[in-house]
Protein backbone atom coordinates (compact mmCIF):
# COMPACT_ATOMS: atom_id res chain seq x y z
CA MET A 1 106.12 -23.23 -62.49
CA VAL A 2 105.28 -22.49 -66.15
CA HIS A 3 107.04 -25.70 -67.18
CA PHE A 4 104.94 -27.66 -64.66
CA GLN A 5 101.70 -26.11 -65.93
CA GLU A 6 102.49 -26.71 -69.60
CA THR A 7 103.71 -30.28 -69.08
CA LEU A 8 100.66 -31.14 -66.99
CA LYS A 9 98.26 -29.66 -69.53
CA ARG A 10 99.87 -31.48 -72.48
CA TRP A 11 99.69 -34.78 -70.62
CA TYR A 12 96.05 -34.21 -69.70
CA LEU A 13 94.86 -33.27 -73.18
CA THR A 14 96.40 -36.47 -74.52
CA ASN A 15 95.36 -38.88 -71.74
CA LYS A 16 92.15 -37.58 -70.13
CA ARG A 17 89.08 -39.76 -69.74
CA GLU A 18 85.85 -38.77 -71.43
CA LEU A 19 83.46 -38.11 -68.53
CA PRO A 20 79.95 -36.59 -68.84
CA TRP A 21 80.51 -33.76 -66.35
CA ARG A 22 83.52 -32.57 -68.34
CA LYS A 23 81.24 -31.64 -71.21
CA THR A 24 79.41 -28.89 -69.34
CA ARG A 25 80.07 -25.57 -67.62
CA ASP A 26 76.72 -25.70 -65.81
CA PRO A 27 77.59 -25.10 -62.12
CA TYR A 28 74.63 -27.22 -61.01
CA LYS A 29 75.82 -30.29 -62.92
CA ILE A 30 79.43 -29.80 -61.91
CA TRP A 31 78.36 -29.43 -58.27
CA LEU A 32 76.24 -32.57 -58.56
CA SER A 33 79.14 -34.57 -60.01
CA GLU A 34 81.55 -33.40 -57.32
CA VAL A 35 79.20 -34.32 -54.47
CA ILE A 36 78.53 -37.74 -56.00
CA LEU A 37 82.24 -38.42 -56.54
CA GLN A 38 83.14 -37.80 -52.90
CA GLN A 39 83.89 -41.27 -51.45
CA THR A 40 82.72 -42.84 -54.75
CA ARG A 41 84.59 -44.52 -57.61
CA VAL A 42 84.26 -42.74 -60.96
CA GLU A 43 82.57 -45.65 -62.75
CA GLN A 44 79.93 -45.97 -60.05
CA GLY A 45 79.58 -42.20 -59.82
CA LYS A 46 78.97 -41.88 -63.54
CA SER A 47 75.79 -43.98 -63.43
CA TYR A 48 74.44 -42.00 -60.46
CA TYR A 49 75.28 -38.70 -62.16
CA LEU A 50 73.31 -39.73 -65.25
CA LYS A 51 70.35 -40.89 -63.11
CA PHE A 52 70.29 -37.63 -61.15
CA THR A 53 70.59 -35.34 -64.17
CA LYS A 54 67.78 -37.26 -65.85
CA ALA A 55 65.50 -37.11 -62.80
CA PHE A 56 66.50 -33.55 -61.81
CA PRO A 57 67.82 -31.69 -64.90
CA THR A 58 68.07 -28.37 -63.06
CA VAL A 59 68.66 -27.16 -59.52
CA ALA A 60 65.00 -26.10 -59.47
CA ASP A 61 63.93 -29.70 -60.18
CA LEU A 62 66.12 -30.97 -57.35
CA ALA A 63 64.72 -28.36 -54.96
CA ALA A 64 61.14 -29.31 -55.88
CA ALA A 65 61.73 -33.00 -55.12
CA SER A 66 61.02 -34.52 -51.72
CA GLU A 67 63.92 -35.61 -49.54
CA GLN A 68 62.61 -39.17 -49.80
CA GLU A 69 62.88 -39.04 -53.61
CA VAL A 70 66.45 -37.76 -53.40
CA LEU A 71 67.51 -40.36 -50.82
CA SER A 72 65.85 -43.13 -52.81
CA LEU A 73 67.82 -42.20 -55.94
CA TRP A 74 70.99 -41.90 -53.84
CA GLN A 75 70.48 -45.41 -52.44
CA GLY A 76 73.67 -47.47 -52.58
CA LEU A 77 76.12 -44.55 -52.60
CA GLY A 78 76.39 -44.30 -48.82
CA TYR A 79 77.30 -41.20 -46.81
CA TYR A 80 73.67 -40.08 -47.03
CA SER A 81 74.42 -36.72 -45.43
CA ARG A 82 75.81 -35.76 -48.85
CA ALA A 83 72.39 -36.26 -50.43
CA ARG A 84 70.58 -34.43 -47.63
CA ASN A 85 72.94 -31.45 -47.91
CA LEU A 86 72.62 -31.50 -51.69
CA HIS A 87 68.85 -31.20 -51.33
CA LYS A 88 69.08 -28.50 -48.64
CA ALA A 89 71.45 -26.46 -50.78
CA ALA A 90 69.16 -26.73 -53.81
CA ILE A 91 66.22 -25.45 -51.75
CA HIS A 92 68.42 -22.63 -50.42
CA ILE A 93 69.41 -21.64 -53.96
CA GLU A 94 65.82 -21.61 -55.16
CA LYS A 95 64.24 -20.04 -52.10
CA ASP A 96 66.86 -17.66 -50.71
CA LEU A 97 68.97 -16.94 -53.79
CA ARG A 98 65.99 -16.82 -56.18
CA GLY A 99 67.45 -19.56 -58.37
CA GLY A 100 70.80 -17.84 -58.82
CA PHE A 101 73.71 -20.24 -58.41
CA PRO A 102 76.62 -18.69 -56.44
CA LYS A 103 79.31 -17.48 -58.83
CA ASP A 104 82.53 -17.41 -56.81
CA TYR A 105 84.48 -19.51 -54.32
CA LYS A 106 83.51 -17.58 -51.17
CA SER A 107 79.80 -17.58 -52.04
CA LEU A 108 79.86 -21.28 -52.90
CA LEU A 109 81.29 -22.07 -49.46
CA ARG A 110 78.07 -20.80 -47.89
CA LEU A 111 76.03 -23.63 -49.44
CA PRO A 112 75.15 -26.51 -47.08
CA GLY A 113 77.66 -29.34 -47.42
CA VAL A 114 80.04 -27.43 -49.72
CA GLY A 115 83.61 -27.38 -48.45
CA PRO A 116 86.82 -25.87 -49.86
CA TYR A 117 87.43 -28.64 -52.41
CA THR A 118 83.92 -28.61 -53.91
CA ALA A 119 83.77 -24.80 -53.93
CA ALA A 120 87.14 -24.62 -55.72
CA ALA A 121 86.06 -27.22 -58.28
CA ILE A 122 82.84 -25.39 -59.16
CA ALA A 123 84.51 -21.97 -59.17
CA SER A 124 87.27 -23.09 -61.52
CA PHE A 125 85.32 -25.45 -63.80
CA SER A 126 82.28 -23.18 -64.23
CA TYR A 127 83.64 -19.67 -63.80
CA ASP A 128 87.40 -19.97 -64.52
CA GLU A 129 88.26 -18.70 -61.06
CA ALA A 130 91.93 -19.43 -60.32
CA THR A 131 91.33 -21.35 -57.11
CA ALA A 132 93.22 -24.61 -56.70
CA VAL A 133 91.46 -27.85 -55.84
CA VAL A 134 93.06 -30.06 -53.21
CA ASP A 135 91.69 -33.59 -53.02
CA GLY A 136 93.26 -36.98 -52.34
CA ASN A 137 94.72 -37.14 -55.83
CA VAL A 138 96.32 -33.71 -55.51
CA PHE A 139 97.74 -34.52 -52.06
CA ARG A 140 99.32 -37.65 -53.50
CA VAL A 141 100.82 -35.99 -56.60
CA LEU A 142 102.31 -33.03 -54.74
CA SER A 143 103.55 -34.98 -51.72
CA ARG A 144 105.49 -37.28 -54.06
CA LEU A 145 106.62 -34.64 -56.52
CA TYR A 146 108.09 -32.48 -53.72
CA ASP A 147 108.71 -35.33 -51.23
CA ILE A 148 106.64 -33.65 -48.51
CA SER A 149 106.54 -35.47 -45.17
CA THR A 150 103.91 -33.26 -43.50
CA ALA A 151 100.76 -35.26 -42.71
CA ILE A 152 98.02 -34.38 -45.18
CA ASN A 153 95.29 -34.72 -42.54
CA SER A 154 96.95 -32.27 -40.11
CA SER A 155 96.11 -28.56 -39.94
CA LYS A 156 99.70 -27.74 -40.91
CA GLY A 157 99.52 -30.09 -43.88
CA ALA A 158 96.20 -28.64 -45.04
CA ARG A 159 97.73 -25.14 -45.12
CA GLU A 160 100.97 -26.29 -46.72
CA PHE A 161 99.31 -28.18 -49.57
CA ARG A 162 96.70 -25.49 -50.12
CA ASP A 163 99.39 -22.81 -50.47
CA LEU A 164 101.52 -25.01 -52.73
CA SER A 165 98.56 -25.87 -54.97
CA GLN A 166 97.51 -22.24 -55.22
CA GLY A 167 101.05 -21.22 -56.16
CA LEU A 168 101.16 -23.76 -58.98
CA ILE A 169 97.75 -23.15 -60.57
CA SER A 170 97.48 -21.75 -64.08
CA ILE A 171 95.90 -18.29 -63.97
CA THR A 172 94.98 -18.42 -67.67
CA ASP A 173 93.36 -21.88 -67.64
CA PRO A 174 92.59 -22.95 -64.05
CA ALA A 175 89.82 -25.36 -65.07
CA THR A 176 92.09 -27.51 -67.21
CA HIS A 177 94.89 -27.31 -64.64
CA ASN A 178 92.67 -28.54 -61.81
CA GLN A 179 91.21 -31.34 -63.91
CA ALA A 180 94.69 -32.32 -65.06
CA ILE A 181 96.37 -32.64 -61.67
CA MET A 182 93.46 -34.71 -60.33
CA GLU A 183 93.53 -36.90 -63.43
CA LEU A 184 97.26 -37.48 -63.03
CA GLY A 185 96.62 -38.70 -59.49
CA ALA A 186 93.74 -40.91 -60.62
CA LEU A 187 95.49 -42.56 -63.58
CA VAL A 188 99.25 -42.44 -62.94
CA CYS A 189 100.21 -41.35 -59.42
CA ILE A 190 97.87 -43.92 -57.89
CA PRO A 191 97.98 -45.06 -54.23
CA GLN A 192 99.36 -48.57 -54.79
CA SER A 193 101.94 -49.43 -57.47
CA PRO A 194 102.13 -45.94 -59.02
CA ARG A 195 102.92 -45.92 -62.76
CA CYS A 196 106.06 -43.83 -62.45
CA HIS A 197 107.42 -45.11 -65.79
CA ILE A 198 104.69 -43.23 -67.70
CA CYS A 199 104.57 -40.12 -65.50
CA PRO A 200 105.40 -36.83 -67.25
CA PHE A 201 107.32 -35.70 -64.13
CA THR A 202 109.74 -38.62 -63.73
CA ILE A 203 112.78 -36.34 -63.85
CA GLU A 204 111.35 -33.75 -61.41
CA CYS A 205 109.88 -36.17 -58.86
CA LYS A 206 111.86 -35.90 -55.61
CA SER A 207 110.23 -38.94 -54.01
CA LEU A 208 111.19 -41.10 -56.97
CA LYS A 209 114.82 -39.99 -56.61
CA LYS A 210 114.84 -40.60 -52.84
CA GLY A 211 112.90 -43.86 -52.96
CA THR A 212 110.07 -42.53 -50.76
CA VAL A 213 107.21 -42.84 -53.26
CA THR A 214 105.42 -45.62 -51.35
CA SER A 215 105.59 -43.65 -48.08
CA ARG A 216 103.97 -40.53 -49.56
CA PRO A 217 101.60 -39.02 -48.70
CA VAL A 218 101.97 -39.21 -44.93
CA LYS A 219 98.72 -39.52 -43.01
CA ILE A 220 98.00 -39.51 -39.28
CA LYS A 221 96.56 -42.82 -38.14
CA LYS A 222 92.82 -43.17 -38.73
CA VAL A 223 90.16 -43.04 -36.05
CA LYS A 224 89.54 -46.46 -34.54
CA VAL A 225 86.74 -48.42 -36.20
CA ARG A 226 83.65 -48.85 -34.01
CA ASN A 227 82.03 -52.30 -33.88
CA ARG A 228 78.24 -52.32 -33.59
CA TYR A 229 75.71 -55.13 -33.17
CA PHE A 230 72.22 -54.72 -34.69
CA VAL A 231 69.30 -57.07 -34.19
CA TYR A 232 66.48 -56.46 -36.68
CA THR A 233 63.00 -57.89 -36.34
CA VAL A 234 61.47 -58.22 -39.81
CA TYR A 235 57.67 -58.29 -39.72
CA TYR A 236 56.38 -59.66 -43.03
CA ASN A 237 52.80 -60.28 -44.17
CA GLN A 238 53.24 -62.71 -47.05
CA GLU A 239 49.58 -62.80 -48.05
CA SER A 240 49.31 -59.01 -48.35
CA GLN A 241 52.94 -58.61 -49.49
CA LEU A 242 53.70 -56.12 -46.71
CA LEU A 243 56.92 -55.28 -44.90
CA PHE A 244 56.87 -53.10 -41.79
CA LEU A 245 59.53 -50.39 -41.86
CA ASN A 246 60.72 -47.71 -39.49
CA LYS A 247 62.08 -44.28 -40.51
CA ARG A 248 65.38 -43.45 -38.80
CA THR A 249 65.05 -39.90 -37.46
CA GLU A 250 68.11 -39.76 -35.19
CA LYS A 251 71.08 -37.67 -36.37
CA GLU A 252 73.14 -40.77 -36.92
CA ILE A 253 74.00 -43.14 -39.76
CA TRP A 254 71.18 -43.53 -42.29
CA GLN A 255 69.19 -40.55 -41.01
CA ASN A 256 65.78 -40.39 -42.75
CA LEU A 257 66.27 -43.79 -44.37
CA PHE A 258 64.03 -46.77 -43.55
CA ASP A 259 64.92 -49.99 -41.77
CA PHE A 260 63.23 -52.65 -39.62
CA LYS A 261 62.55 -52.71 -35.88
CA LEU A 262 66.01 -52.38 -34.37
CA GLN A 263 67.65 -53.34 -31.10
CA GLU A 264 71.33 -52.51 -30.71
CA LEU A 265 73.32 -54.81 -28.44
CA LYS A 266 76.43 -53.76 -26.52
CA ASP A 267 78.90 -56.49 -27.48
CA GLU A 268 79.66 -59.54 -29.63
CA LYS A 269 78.92 -62.01 -26.85
CA SER A 270 75.34 -60.74 -26.45
CA PHE A 271 74.92 -60.70 -30.23
CA LEU A 272 76.02 -64.33 -30.67
CA LYS A 273 73.83 -65.55 -27.79
CA THR A 274 70.81 -63.75 -29.25
CA ALA A 275 71.49 -65.17 -32.72
CA GLN A 276 71.72 -68.72 -31.35
CA ARG A 277 68.56 -68.39 -29.25
CA LYS A 278 66.43 -66.79 -31.98
CA SER A 279 67.52 -69.31 -34.62
CA THR A 280 65.66 -72.07 -32.70
CA GLN A 281 62.37 -70.10 -32.97
CA TYR A 282 62.52 -68.16 -36.25
CA LYS A 283 64.24 -68.00 -39.58
CA THR A 284 67.33 -65.86 -39.03
CA THR A 285 70.10 -64.37 -41.16
CA THR A 286 73.39 -62.87 -39.98
CA THR A 287 75.66 -60.65 -42.00
CA THR A 288 78.31 -57.96 -41.66
CA HIS A 289 78.32 -54.51 -43.21
CA LYS A 290 81.43 -52.31 -43.24
CA LEU A 291 81.33 -48.52 -43.27
CA SER A 292 84.37 -46.24 -43.09
CA HIS A 293 84.37 -45.92 -39.29
CA GLN A 294 81.84 -48.57 -38.30
CA HIS A 295 81.61 -52.32 -38.75
CA ILE A 296 78.07 -53.59 -38.26
CA SER A 297 77.17 -57.17 -37.36
CA ALA A 298 73.49 -57.62 -38.17
CA LEU A 299 71.00 -60.30 -37.21
CA PHE A 300 67.69 -60.40 -39.10
CA ILE A 301 64.79 -62.25 -37.46
CA LEU A 302 61.96 -62.97 -39.89
CA LYS A 303 58.58 -62.89 -38.13
CA PRO A 304 55.45 -63.70 -40.16
CA THR A 305 52.41 -61.58 -39.32
CA THR A 306 48.82 -61.27 -40.49
CA LYS A 307 48.57 -57.62 -39.47
CA GLU A 308 48.03 -54.98 -42.13
CA LYS A 309 48.21 -51.87 -39.98
CA SER A 310 51.08 -50.28 -38.08
CA ILE A 311 53.11 -52.47 -35.74
CA GLY A 312 54.81 -50.55 -32.94
CA GLY A 313 54.72 -47.33 -34.92
CA MET A 314 56.22 -48.94 -38.03
CA THR A 315 54.70 -48.33 -41.44
CA PRO A 316 53.35 -51.21 -43.57
CA ILE A 317 54.77 -50.89 -47.10
CA LYS A 318 53.87 -52.98 -50.16
CA LEU A 319 56.85 -54.81 -51.65
CA HIS A 320 56.30 -53.26 -55.08
CA GLU A 321 56.58 -49.80 -53.49
CA LEU A 322 59.98 -50.45 -51.91
CA LYS A 323 61.85 -49.07 -54.92
CA LYS A 324 60.53 -45.63 -53.97
CA ILE A 325 61.69 -45.96 -50.36
CA PRO A 326 65.26 -44.97 -49.39
CA LEU A 327 66.87 -48.00 -47.76
CA PRO A 328 70.39 -48.52 -46.38
CA THR A 329 72.38 -50.98 -48.50
CA LEU A 330 72.39 -53.39 -45.56
CA ILE A 331 68.58 -53.52 -45.56
CA LYS A 332 68.23 -53.63 -49.34
CA ASN A 333 70.69 -56.51 -49.60
CA TYR A 334 68.78 -58.50 -46.99
CA ILE A 335 65.46 -58.01 -48.79
CA GLU A 336 66.96 -59.02 -52.13
CA LYS A 337 68.56 -62.18 -50.69
CA GLU A 338 65.76 -63.32 -48.38
CA THR A 339 63.95 -65.88 -50.52
CA ALA A 340 60.64 -65.49 -48.66
CA ILE A 341 60.58 -61.83 -49.76
CA ALA A 342 62.87 -61.41 -52.76
CA HIS A 343 60.60 -63.05 -55.37
CA SER A 344 58.15 -60.18 -54.95
CA PHE A 345 60.65 -57.34 -54.61
């Protein structure tokens, strides 16, 4: 175990990337980075981290912001529940905890949206608590190093990897250890074509010896992707430069974000018939948008209007104000590409 810890640390100190959140012990900024990096590539996450820390330098600043401001800044990252929980937790810290950030793993778990991985990351990086992080990178490194065939997304696998990670962690320097094992998974023990020839654990790796590297980690088959068919009616007042938007209030994808008047159809056949029929009357655009468990086929029907007040409960919004409005990427992309609108956006 000591050999593993020392080898891992030496490799990390020589090969680590310089990332902005590694230069602070501030639990707020570490928490922010971890939430952003969930389901997000590091390079993309870095720009959002810098935007958020500039707009909201402290947890108090984040708590004082409106949800719309937070969602607007989050725009493009997806998984918007992360941003909503981030905001809720900030308000909870300011209001209920009197601005005091939780200082240990168990207390951190009580924050909205904070699970075992995020709590362990904050606890170790900010407070040197010897609690192991277990993310996708760690699953991959350990499953290959020890040639573990237990599915990582099973309850048994979760316990097995958690116990193994906790048994390996450095008690004297848990922050560096946790950063190091995740970095090894991100730079060397990568999902496809792992760079085994430069891995510091080539001799110890059981999967490399057995030829099972490409089949580790084992994962139970994913949930079936759901196909959905959206028909959007886009009311646009060109003279007044107004778009009419609707706030999504349902507890579903894009909750509290804005989109156009929406009709969801039940199948592809209905969608294609509608697209063909509407294209003879209006300017239409079709596109697809893929989320982790949903594939959306979208039809946009552009309808000119002279109205300047609400249409069917939708809010008229000036084009120059759209940058302050949280929009799903699907909607933002349409606006930016629709020539009748884009020149003013």
